[in-house]
Short mmCIF file of C-alpha atoms and ligand atoms in Angstrom, two decimals:
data_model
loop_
_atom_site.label_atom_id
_atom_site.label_comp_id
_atom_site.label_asym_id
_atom_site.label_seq_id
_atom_site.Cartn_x
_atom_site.Cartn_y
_atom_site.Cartn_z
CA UNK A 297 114.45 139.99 213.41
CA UNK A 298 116.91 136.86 213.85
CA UNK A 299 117.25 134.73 210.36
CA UNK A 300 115.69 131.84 212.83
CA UNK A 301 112.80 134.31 213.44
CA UNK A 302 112.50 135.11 209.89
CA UNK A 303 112.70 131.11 208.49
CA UNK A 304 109.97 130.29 211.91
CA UNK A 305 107.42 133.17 210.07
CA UNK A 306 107.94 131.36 206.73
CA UNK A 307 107.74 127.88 207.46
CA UNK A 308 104.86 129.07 210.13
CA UNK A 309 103.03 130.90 207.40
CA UNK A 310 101.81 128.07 205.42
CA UNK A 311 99.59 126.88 208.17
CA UNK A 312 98.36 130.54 208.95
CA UNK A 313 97.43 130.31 205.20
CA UNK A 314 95.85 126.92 205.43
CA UNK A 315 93.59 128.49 208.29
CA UNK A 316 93.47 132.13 207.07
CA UNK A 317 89.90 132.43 207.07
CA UNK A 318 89.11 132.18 210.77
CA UNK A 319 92.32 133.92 211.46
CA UNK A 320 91.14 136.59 209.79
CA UNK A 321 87.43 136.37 211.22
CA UNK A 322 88.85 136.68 214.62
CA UNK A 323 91.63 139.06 214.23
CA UNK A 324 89.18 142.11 213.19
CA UNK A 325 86.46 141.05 215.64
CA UNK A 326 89.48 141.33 218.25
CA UNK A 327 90.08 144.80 216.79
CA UNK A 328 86.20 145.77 216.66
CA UNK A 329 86.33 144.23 220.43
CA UNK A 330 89.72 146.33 221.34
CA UNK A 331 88.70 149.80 219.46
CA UNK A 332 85.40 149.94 218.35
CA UNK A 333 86.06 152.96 216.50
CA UNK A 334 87.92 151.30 213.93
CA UNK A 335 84.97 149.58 212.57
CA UNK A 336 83.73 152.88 210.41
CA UNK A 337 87.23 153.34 208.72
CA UNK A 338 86.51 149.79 207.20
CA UNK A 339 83.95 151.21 204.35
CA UNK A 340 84.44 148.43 201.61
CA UNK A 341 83.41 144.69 201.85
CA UNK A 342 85.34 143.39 205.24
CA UNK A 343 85.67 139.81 204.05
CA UNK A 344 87.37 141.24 200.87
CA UNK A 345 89.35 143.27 203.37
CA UNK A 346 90.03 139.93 204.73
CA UNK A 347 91.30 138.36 201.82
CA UNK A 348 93.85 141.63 200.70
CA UNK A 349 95.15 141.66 204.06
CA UNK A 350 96.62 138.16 203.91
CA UNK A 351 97.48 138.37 200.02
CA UNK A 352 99.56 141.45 201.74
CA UNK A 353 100.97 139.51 204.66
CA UNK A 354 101.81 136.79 202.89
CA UNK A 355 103.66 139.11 200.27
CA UNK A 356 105.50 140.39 203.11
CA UNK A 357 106.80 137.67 204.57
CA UNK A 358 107.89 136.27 201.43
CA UNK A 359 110.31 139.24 201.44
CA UNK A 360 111.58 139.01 204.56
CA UNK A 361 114.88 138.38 203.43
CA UNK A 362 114.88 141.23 200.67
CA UNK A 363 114.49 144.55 202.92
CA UNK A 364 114.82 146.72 200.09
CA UNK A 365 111.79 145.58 198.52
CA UNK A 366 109.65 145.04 201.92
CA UNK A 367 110.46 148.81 202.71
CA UNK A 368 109.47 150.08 199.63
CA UNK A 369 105.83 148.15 199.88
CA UNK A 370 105.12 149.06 203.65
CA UNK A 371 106.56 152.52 202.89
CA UNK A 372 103.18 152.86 200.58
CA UNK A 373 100.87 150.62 202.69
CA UNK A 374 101.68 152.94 205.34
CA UNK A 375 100.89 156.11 203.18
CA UNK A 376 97.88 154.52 202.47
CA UNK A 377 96.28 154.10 205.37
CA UNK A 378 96.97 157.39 206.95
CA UNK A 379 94.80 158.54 203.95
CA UNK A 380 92.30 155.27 205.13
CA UNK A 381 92.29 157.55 208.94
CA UNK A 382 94.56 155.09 210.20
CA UNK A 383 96.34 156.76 213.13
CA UNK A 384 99.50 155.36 214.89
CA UNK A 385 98.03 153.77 218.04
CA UNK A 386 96.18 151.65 216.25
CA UNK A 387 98.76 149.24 215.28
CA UNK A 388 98.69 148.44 218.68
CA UNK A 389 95.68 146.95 218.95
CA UNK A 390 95.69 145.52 215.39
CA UNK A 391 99.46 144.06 216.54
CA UNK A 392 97.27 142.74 219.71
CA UNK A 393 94.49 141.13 217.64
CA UNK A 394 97.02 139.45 215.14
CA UNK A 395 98.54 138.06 217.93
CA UNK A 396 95.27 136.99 219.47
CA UNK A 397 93.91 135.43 216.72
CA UNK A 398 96.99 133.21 215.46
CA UNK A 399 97.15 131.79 219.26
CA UNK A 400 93.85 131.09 219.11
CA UNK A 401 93.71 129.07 215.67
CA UNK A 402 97.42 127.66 215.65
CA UNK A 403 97.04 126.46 219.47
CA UNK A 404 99.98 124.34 219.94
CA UNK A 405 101.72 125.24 216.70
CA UNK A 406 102.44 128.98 218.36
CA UNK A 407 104.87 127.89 220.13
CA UNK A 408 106.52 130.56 222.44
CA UNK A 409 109.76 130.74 219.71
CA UNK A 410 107.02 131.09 216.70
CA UNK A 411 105.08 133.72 218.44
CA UNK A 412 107.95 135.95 219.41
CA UNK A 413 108.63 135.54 216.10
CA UNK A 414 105.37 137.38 214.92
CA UNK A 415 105.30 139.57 217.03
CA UNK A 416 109.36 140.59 216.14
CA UNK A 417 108.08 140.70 212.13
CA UNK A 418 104.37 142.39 213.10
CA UNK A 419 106.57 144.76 214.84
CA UNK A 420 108.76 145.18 212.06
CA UNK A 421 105.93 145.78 209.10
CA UNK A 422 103.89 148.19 211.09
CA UNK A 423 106.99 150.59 212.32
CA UNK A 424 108.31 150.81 208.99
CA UNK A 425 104.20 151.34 207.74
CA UNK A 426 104.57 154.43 210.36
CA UNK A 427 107.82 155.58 208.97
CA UNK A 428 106.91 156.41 205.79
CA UNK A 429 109.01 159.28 204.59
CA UNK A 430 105.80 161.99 205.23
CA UNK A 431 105.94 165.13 203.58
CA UNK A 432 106.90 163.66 199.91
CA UNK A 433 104.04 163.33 197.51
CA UNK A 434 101.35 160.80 198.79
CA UNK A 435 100.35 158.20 196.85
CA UNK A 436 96.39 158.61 195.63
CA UNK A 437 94.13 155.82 196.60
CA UNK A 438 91.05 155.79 195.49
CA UNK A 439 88.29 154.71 198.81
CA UNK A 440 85.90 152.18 198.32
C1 LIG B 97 100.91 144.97 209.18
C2 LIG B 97 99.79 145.67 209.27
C3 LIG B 97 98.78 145.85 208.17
C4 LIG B 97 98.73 145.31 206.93
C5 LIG B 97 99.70 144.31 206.28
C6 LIG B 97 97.55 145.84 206.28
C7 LIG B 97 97.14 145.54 204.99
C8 LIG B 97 96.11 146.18 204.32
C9 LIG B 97 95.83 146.04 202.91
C10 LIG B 97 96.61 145.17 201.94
C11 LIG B 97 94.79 146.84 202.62
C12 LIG B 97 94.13 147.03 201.26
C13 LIG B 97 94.71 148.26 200.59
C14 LIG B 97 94.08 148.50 199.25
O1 LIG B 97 92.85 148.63 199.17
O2 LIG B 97 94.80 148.54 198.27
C15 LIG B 97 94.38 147.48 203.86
C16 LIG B 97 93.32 148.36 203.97
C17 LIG B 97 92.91 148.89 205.16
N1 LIG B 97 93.50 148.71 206.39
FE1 LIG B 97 95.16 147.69 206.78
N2 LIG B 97 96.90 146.67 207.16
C18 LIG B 97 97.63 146.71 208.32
C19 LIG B 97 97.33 147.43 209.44
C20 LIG B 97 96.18 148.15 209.63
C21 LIG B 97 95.81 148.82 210.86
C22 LIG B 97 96.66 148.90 212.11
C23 LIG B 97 94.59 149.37 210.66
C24 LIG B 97 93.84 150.14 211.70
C25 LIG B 97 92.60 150.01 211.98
C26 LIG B 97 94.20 149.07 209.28
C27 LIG B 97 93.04 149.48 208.67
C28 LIG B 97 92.78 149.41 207.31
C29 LIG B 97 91.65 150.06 206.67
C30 LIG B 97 90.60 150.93 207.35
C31 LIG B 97 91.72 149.73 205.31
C32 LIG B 97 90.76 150.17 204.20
C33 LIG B 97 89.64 149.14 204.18
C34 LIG B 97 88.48 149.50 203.29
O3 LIG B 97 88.69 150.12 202.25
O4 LIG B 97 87.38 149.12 203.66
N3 LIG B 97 95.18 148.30 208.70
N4 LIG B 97 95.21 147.05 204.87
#
């Protein structure tokens, strides 16, 4: 990512907040739409689901500019959710449905700039949540 991609995420995100609740909404009924087989990996309460997934995102992006850090977090999100069943091509779609859902809700505000922006930082966050280094010990989460 640019540092003008990075600062368009940031200064984006605060309207993607302001509206996370129907970004959220349509983002994992894109997903359900896109892979319905998704859906029974989601076993605890979805709008709670809703809720950590932004708290996460917007974590993320606050670190943009600290790698270090950022790595260290999606390293263990990623570990995570292979243990969730989460299997690689579904970032895909869940890239797709992100993508889908902020057009949708920040109409004119995704601008072409802003949106290659997401999709350079979506990009970034779910390669290095693949990349975990596999084989060390796995961090224990307990399912809902
Ligand atoms: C940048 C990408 C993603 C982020 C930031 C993210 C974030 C999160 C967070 C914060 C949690 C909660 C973890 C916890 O309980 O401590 C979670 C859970 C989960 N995520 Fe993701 N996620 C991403 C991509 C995906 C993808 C691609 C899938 C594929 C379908 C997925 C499926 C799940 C599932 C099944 C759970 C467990 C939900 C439950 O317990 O009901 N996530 N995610």
């Amino acid at each position: 990512m640019t540092p003008r991609q990075q600062e368009l995420v940031r200064t984006s995100f605060s309207l993607v907040l302001s509206q996370e609740e129907r970004i959220t909404e349509l983002l994992y009924q894109e997903l359900f739409r896109l892979e319905p087989s998704t859906k029974a990996l989601f076993r605890g309460d979805i709008n709670e689901q809703r809720k950590k997934l932004m708290r996460m995102l917007q974590i993320a992006v606050e670190n943009l500019g600290d790698k270090a850090t950022l790595q260290t977090m999606l390293f263990n999100l990623g570990m995570i959710h292979q243990s969730y069943g989460v299997e690689e091509h579904h970032f895909v779609s869940f890239g797709k449905s992100l993508n889908f859902a902020l057009k949708s809700v920040l109409k004119d505000a995704f601008t072409p700039e802003v949106e290659a922006s997401w999709i350079a930082a979506y990009h970034y966050f779910a390669v290095t949540m693949k990349n975990f280094p596999h084989g060390t010990d796995a961090v224990q989460v307990p399912h809902n």
